[in-house]
Short mmCIF file of C-alpha atoms in Angstrom, two decimals:
data_model
loop_
_atom_site.label_atom_id
_atom_site.label_comp_id
_atom_site.label_asym_id
_atom_site.label_seq_id
_atom_site.Cartn_x
_atom_site.Cartn_y
_atom_site.Cartn_z
CA UNK A 1 114.25 99.12 102.09
CA UNK A 2 116.28 100.52 104.98
CA UNK A 3 116.69 103.59 102.85
CA UNK A 4 113.14 104.06 102.42
CA UNK A 5 112.53 103.69 106.05
CA UNK A 6 115.05 106.38 106.63
CA UNK A 7 113.68 108.93 104.40
CA UNK A 8 110.30 108.12 106.07
CA UNK A 9 111.74 108.83 109.59
CA UNK A 10 113.04 112.05 108.26
CA UNK A 11 109.97 112.80 106.85
CA UNK A 12 108.44 112.31 110.31
CA UNK A 13 110.65 114.48 112.09
CA UNK A 14 109.91 117.45 109.76
CA UNK A 15 106.26 116.89 109.94
CA UNK A 16 106.55 116.89 113.45
CA UNK A 17 108.90 120.44 113.57
CA UNK A 18 106.54 122.02 111.07
CA UNK A 19 103.53 120.89 113.02
CA UNK A 20 105.00 122.24 116.57
CA UNK A 21 106.13 125.29 115.04
CA UNK A 22 103.03 126.54 113.06
CA UNK A 23 99.97 124.74 115.60
CA UNK A 24 101.69 126.95 118.10
CA UNK A 25 100.94 130.15 116.27
CA UNK A 26 97.31 128.82 115.46
CA UNK A 27 97.81 128.10 111.36
CA UNK A 28 96.78 124.35 111.81
CA UNK A 29 95.26 124.31 108.09
CA UNK A 30 98.33 126.15 106.77
CA UNK A 31 100.50 123.78 108.57
CA UNK A 32 98.83 120.55 107.26
CA UNK A 33 98.88 121.87 103.59
CA UNK A 34 102.28 122.66 103.66
CA UNK A 35 103.90 119.45 105.75
CA UNK A 36 101.43 117.70 103.01
CA UNK A 37 103.00 119.24 100.02
CA UNK A 38 106.43 118.52 101.10
CA UNK A 39 105.77 114.83 101.92
CA UNK A 40 103.76 114.41 98.68
CA UNK A 41 107.03 115.62 96.74
CA UNK A 42 109.31 113.25 98.82
CA UNK A 43 107.05 110.33 98.55
CA UNK A 44 105.44 111.13 94.85
CA UNK A 45 101.89 110.33 96.18
CA UNK A 46 98.99 111.89 97.82
CA UNK A 47 99.24 112.62 101.78
CA UNK A 48 96.73 113.31 104.52
CA UNK A 49 98.14 115.41 107.66
CA UNK A 50 96.31 116.19 110.64
CA UNK A 51 98.03 118.70 113.30
CA UNK A 52 96.28 119.44 116.77
CA UNK A 53 97.41 121.70 119.21
CA UNK A 54 95.40 119.91 122.28
CA UNK A 55 95.74 116.32 121.23
CA UNK A 56 92.83 115.80 119.38
CA UNK A 57 94.05 114.74 116.05
CA UNK A 58 93.00 111.10 115.09
CA UNK A 59 95.13 108.44 113.85
CA UNK A 60 95.27 108.02 109.92
CA UNK A 61 92.42 105.82 108.20
CA UNK A 62 93.91 102.42 108.11
CA UNK A 63 96.29 103.13 110.63
CA UNK A 64 97.75 99.21 111.70
CA UNK A 65 95.60 97.92 114.34
CA UNK A 66 98.82 95.59 115.17
CA UNK A 67 100.62 98.71 116.27
CA UNK A 68 100.08 99.65 119.66
CA UNK A 69 98.80 103.35 120.73
CA UNK A 70 98.77 104.22 124.22
CA UNK A 71 95.52 103.78 125.82
CA UNK A 72 96.30 107.23 127.62
CA UNK A 73 98.11 108.76 124.44
CA UNK A 74 96.80 112.04 122.96
CA UNK A 75 97.59 112.29 119.32
CA UNK A 76 99.31 115.54 118.71
CA UNK A 77 100.14 114.93 114.75
CA UNK A 78 98.97 112.31 112.10
CA UNK A 79 99.88 111.79 108.53
CA UNK A 80 99.01 108.96 106.60
CA UNK A 81 101.61 108.71 103.16
CA UNK A 82 101.74 106.48 100.28
CA UNK A 83 104.30 103.78 102.23
CA UNK A 84 102.63 103.94 105.60
CA UNK A 85 101.78 106.23 108.64
CA UNK A 86 103.33 108.65 110.92
CA UNK A 87 101.78 109.65 114.59
CA UNK A 88 103.32 112.11 117.20
CA UNK A 89 101.40 111.25 120.67
CA UNK A 90 101.81 112.63 124.10
CA UNK A 91 101.98 110.08 127.34
CA UNK A 92 101.84 110.65 130.72
CA UNK A 93 103.58 107.45 131.29
CA UNK A 94 107.39 107.38 132.11
CA UNK A 95 109.93 106.50 129.19
CA UNK A 96 110.98 102.93 130.97
CA UNK A 97 106.83 101.99 130.91
CA UNK A 98 106.32 102.81 127.55
CA UNK A 99 109.30 101.15 126.08
CA UNK A 100 108.23 97.91 127.86
CA UNK A 101 104.81 98.26 126.45
CA UNK A 102 105.97 98.59 123.36
CA UNK A 103 108.20 95.86 123.45
CA UNK A 104 105.69 93.07 124.98
CA UNK A 105 102.62 94.43 122.61
CA UNK A 106 104.52 94.66 119.25
CA UNK A 107 106.03 90.90 120.01
CA UNK A 108 102.56 89.83 121.18
CA UNK A 109 101.30 91.61 117.83
CA UNK A 110 103.89 89.54 115.78
CA UNK A 111 106.58 92.17 115.39
CA UNK A 112 109.96 91.06 115.51
CA UNK A 113 112.41 93.81 117.31
CA UNK A 114 115.05 94.69 115.02
CA UNK A 115 117.03 97.52 117.10
CA UNK A 116 116.67 99.07 120.70
CA UNK A 117 118.85 102.35 121.65
CA UNK A 118 119.30 103.80 124.88
CA UNK A 119 119.96 107.73 124.58
CA UNK A 120 119.40 108.46 128.28
CA UNK A 121 116.30 110.47 128.42
CA UNK A 122 114.65 109.10 124.87
CA UNK A 123 115.06 105.49 123.33
CA UNK A 124 114.24 104.25 119.58
CA UNK A 125 113.02 100.71 118.98
CA UNK A 126 112.65 99.32 115.26
CA UNK A 127 110.46 96.41 114.73
CA UNK A 128 109.45 94.35 110.96
CA UNK A 129 107.17 92.21 110.06
CA UNK A 130 109.32 90.81 107.35
CA UNK A 131 106.70 88.55 105.48
CA UNK A 132 104.68 91.58 105.22
CA UNK A 133 107.48 93.73 104.21
CA UNK A 134 106.76 96.08 107.14
CA UNK A 135 108.84 98.09 109.64
CA UNK A 136 107.80 99.99 112.66
CA UNK A 137 109.90 102.65 114.24
CA UNK A 138 109.12 104.24 117.63
CA UNK A 139 110.97 107.00 119.34
CA UNK A 140 109.99 107.63 123.17
CA UNK A 141 111.63 110.88 124.81
CA UNK A 142 111.04 112.29 128.45
CA UNK A 143 109.27 115.59 128.49
CA UNK A 144 108.18 117.85 131.48
CA UNK A 145 104.64 116.35 131.09
CA UNK A 146 106.03 112.61 130.86
CA UNK A 147 106.44 110.96 127.18
CA UNK A 148 106.61 112.38 123.63
CA UNK A 149 106.04 109.14 121.06
CA UNK A 150 106.90 109.06 117.28
CA UNK A 151 106.02 106.24 115.41
CA UNK A 152 106.34 105.63 111.89
CA UNK A 153 105.00 102.21 110.08
CA UNK A 154 106.44 101.84 106.40
CA UNK A 155 105.31 99.04 103.91
CA UNK A 156 108.03 98.69 101.18
CA UNK A 157 106.60 99.28 97.67
CA UNK A 158 106.45 96.32 95.62
CA UNK A 159 107.49 93.61 98.35
CA UNK A 160 108.09 90.26 98.04
CA UNK A 161 108.49 87.95 100.85
CA UNK A 162 111.48 86.02 101.32
CA UNK A 163 110.46 82.08 101.81
CA UNK A 164 113.13 82.80 105.35
CA UNK A 165 111.59 85.84 106.71
CA UNK A 166 110.36 86.19 109.97
CA UNK A 167 111.44 82.27 110.69
#
Protein backbone atom coordinates (compact mmCIF):
# COMPACT_ATOMS: atom_id res chain seq x y z
CA UNK A 1 0.00 0.00 0.00
CA UNK A 2 1.02 3.64 -0.30
CA UNK A 3 1.23 3.88 3.50
CA UNK A 4 3.66 0.94 3.67
CA UNK A 5 5.80 2.40 0.86
CA UNK A 6 5.96 5.70 2.76
CA UNK A 7 7.06 3.86 5.91
CA UNK A 8 9.79 2.07 3.94
CA UNK A 9 11.04 5.39 2.53
CA UNK A 10 11.25 6.83 6.04
CA UNK A 11 13.14 3.75 7.20
CA UNK A 12 15.50 4.05 4.25
CA UNK A 13 16.34 7.61 5.17
CA UNK A 14 16.85 6.64 8.83
CA UNK A 15 19.16 3.79 7.86
CA UNK A 16 21.12 6.08 5.55
CA UNK A 17 21.48 8.74 8.26
CA UNK A 18 22.61 6.23 10.90
CA UNK A 19 25.00 4.65 8.41
CA UNK A 20 26.59 7.92 7.39
CA UNK A 21 27.09 9.07 10.97
CA UNK A 22 28.38 5.85 12.41
CA UNK A 23 30.45 4.64 9.45
CA UNK A 24 32.19 8.01 9.48
CA UNK A 25 33.26 7.17 13.04
CA UNK A 26 34.48 3.70 12.05
CA UNK A 27 31.84 1.73 13.98
CA UNK A 28 30.49 -0.30 11.07
CA UNK A 29 29.28 -3.41 12.94
CA UNK A 30 27.55 -1.37 15.66
CA UNK A 31 25.85 0.76 13.00
CA UNK A 32 24.63 -2.29 11.10
CA UNK A 33 23.21 -3.87 14.26
CA UNK A 34 21.57 -0.62 15.38
CA UNK A 35 19.99 -0.03 11.96
CA UNK A 36 18.85 -3.64 11.68
CA UNK A 37 17.17 -3.54 15.10
CA UNK A 38 15.36 -0.28 14.25
CA UNK A 39 14.10 -1.67 10.94
CA UNK A 40 13.14 -5.03 12.46
CA UNK A 41 11.09 -3.25 15.13
CA UNK A 42 9.28 -1.22 12.47
CA UNK A 43 8.79 -3.96 9.92
CA UNK A 44 8.28 -6.92 12.22
CA UNK A 45 10.72 -9.11 10.31
CA UNK A 46 14.38 -10.12 10.00
CA UNK A 47 16.71 -7.57 8.37
CA UNK A 48 20.23 -7.62 6.96
CA UNK A 49 22.07 -4.27 6.73
CA UNK A 50 25.48 -3.61 5.11
CA UNK A 51 27.20 -0.24 5.60
CA UNK A 52 30.39 0.77 3.80
CA UNK A 53 32.63 3.78 4.26
CA UNK A 54 34.42 3.26 0.95
CA UNK A 55 31.65 2.17 -1.35
CA UNK A 56 32.33 -1.54 -0.89
CA UNK A 57 28.92 -2.61 0.41
CA UNK A 58 27.11 -5.10 -1.81
CA UNK A 59 23.59 -5.43 -3.12
CA UNK A 60 21.40 -7.39 -0.74
CA UNK A 61 20.75 -11.01 -1.67
CA UNK A 62 17.74 -11.24 -3.96
CA UNK A 63 17.84 -7.58 -5.07
CA UNK A 64 15.62 -7.42 -8.19
CA UNK A 65 17.47 -7.68 -11.48
CA UNK A 66 14.82 -5.47 -13.12
CA UNK A 67 15.88 -2.43 -11.02
CA UNK A 68 18.71 -0.34 -12.44
CA UNK A 69 22.02 -0.12 -10.57
CA UNK A 70 24.28 2.27 -12.54
CA UNK A 71 27.49 0.58 -13.72
CA UNK A 72 29.74 3.13 -12.01
CA UNK A 73 27.76 3.18 -8.75
CA UNK A 74 29.52 2.54 -5.46
CA UNK A 75 27.13 0.92 -3.01
CA UNK A 76 27.41 2.69 0.34
CA UNK A 77 24.54 1.12 2.30
CA UNK A 78 22.24 -1.79 1.54
CA UNK A 79 19.47 -3.47 3.48
CA UNK A 80 17.09 -6.35 2.91
CA UNK A 81 13.83 -6.05 4.82
CA UNK A 82 10.75 -8.31 4.86
CA UNK A 83 8.91 -6.25 2.21
CA UNK A 84 11.85 -5.26 0.04
CA UNK A 85 15.22 -3.61 -0.30
CA UNK A 86 17.00 -0.30 0.34
CA UNK A 87 20.25 0.68 -1.37
CA UNK A 88 22.23 3.90 -1.14
CA UNK A 89 24.79 4.51 -3.90
CA UNK A 90 27.13 7.16 -5.25
CA UNK A 91 27.76 7.80 -8.94
CA UNK A 92 30.03 10.22 -10.77
CA UNK A 93 27.30 10.89 -13.34
CA UNK A 94 25.22 14.07 -13.23
CA UNK A 95 21.69 14.03 -11.80
CA UNK A 96 20.04 14.58 -15.21
CA UNK A 97 21.93 11.67 -16.80
CA UNK A 98 21.05 9.32 -13.92
CA UNK A 99 17.37 10.36 -14.03
CA UNK A 100 17.21 9.75 -17.82
CA UNK A 101 18.79 6.30 -17.40
CA UNK A 102 16.33 5.34 -14.67
CA UNK A 103 13.38 6.51 -16.73
CA UNK A 104 14.47 4.55 -19.80
CA UNK A 105 15.75 1.40 -18.09
CA UNK A 106 12.88 0.99 -15.66
CA UNK A 107 10.38 1.38 -18.52
CA UNK A 108 12.34 -1.17 -20.58
CA UNK A 109 12.09 -3.58 -17.62
CA UNK A 110 8.28 -3.23 -17.50
CA UNK A 111 7.94 -0.63 -14.75
CA UNK A 112 5.39 2.20 -15.05
CA UNK A 113 6.48 5.66 -13.91
CA UNK A 114 4.04 6.86 -11.26
CA UNK A 115 5.61 10.19 -10.30
CA UNK A 116 8.55 12.46 -10.99
CA UNK A 117 9.34 15.39 -8.70
CA UNK A 118 12.03 17.93 -9.59
CA UNK A 119 13.50 19.62 -6.53
CA UNK A 120 16.26 21.65 -8.17
CA UNK A 121 19.49 19.74 -7.48
CA UNK A 122 17.58 16.54 -6.76
CA UNK A 123 14.82 14.39 -8.24
CA UNK A 124 12.43 11.79 -6.90
CA UNK A 125 11.08 9.09 -9.22
CA UNK A 126 8.43 6.53 -8.38
CA UNK A 127 7.73 3.38 -10.42
CA UNK A 128 5.30 0.48 -10.08
CA UNK A 129 4.72 -3.02 -11.35
CA UNK A 130 1.11 -3.19 -10.27
CA UNK A 131 0.51 -6.77 -11.43
CA UNK A 132 3.34 -7.84 -9.11
CA UNK A 133 2.45 -5.49 -6.26
CA UNK A 134 5.88 -3.85 -6.34
CA UNK A 135 6.92 -0.21 -6.15
CA UNK A 136 10.35 1.36 -6.60
CA UNK A 137 11.32 4.82 -5.40
CA UNK A 138 14.50 6.50 -6.56
CA UNK A 139 15.92 9.64 -4.93
CA UNK A 140 18.72 11.26 -6.92
CA UNK A 141 20.64 14.21 -5.47
CA UNK A 142 23.62 16.28 -6.58
CA UNK A 143 26.75 16.03 -4.45
CA UNK A 144 30.24 17.53 -4.75
CA UNK A 145 31.46 14.20 -6.14
CA UNK A 146 28.56 13.57 -8.53
CA UNK A 147 25.24 12.01 -7.52
CA UNK A 148 23.82 10.30 -4.44
CA UNK A 149 21.11 7.70 -5.13
CA UNK A 150 18.67 6.11 -2.71
CA UNK A 151 16.68 3.21 -4.18
CA UNK A 152 13.85 1.54 -2.27
CA UNK A 153 11.95 -1.44 -3.69
CA UNK A 154 8.87 -2.70 -1.84
CA UNK A 155 6.49 -5.60 -2.43
CA UNK A 156 3.09 -5.24 -0.83
CA UNK A 157 2.30 -7.94 1.73
CA UNK A 158 -0.57 -10.27 0.84
CA UNK A 159 -0.74 -8.76 -2.63
CA UNK A 160 -3.56 -9.87 -4.92
CA UNK A 161 -3.38 -8.44 -8.45
CA UNK A 162 -6.37 -6.63 -9.87
CA UNK A 163 -7.43 -7.71 -13.38
CA UNK A 164 -6.81 -4.23 -14.83
CA UNK A 165 -3.40 -3.53 -13.23
CA UNK A 166 -0.61 -2.39 -15.58
CA UNK A 167 -2.99 -2.32 -18.55
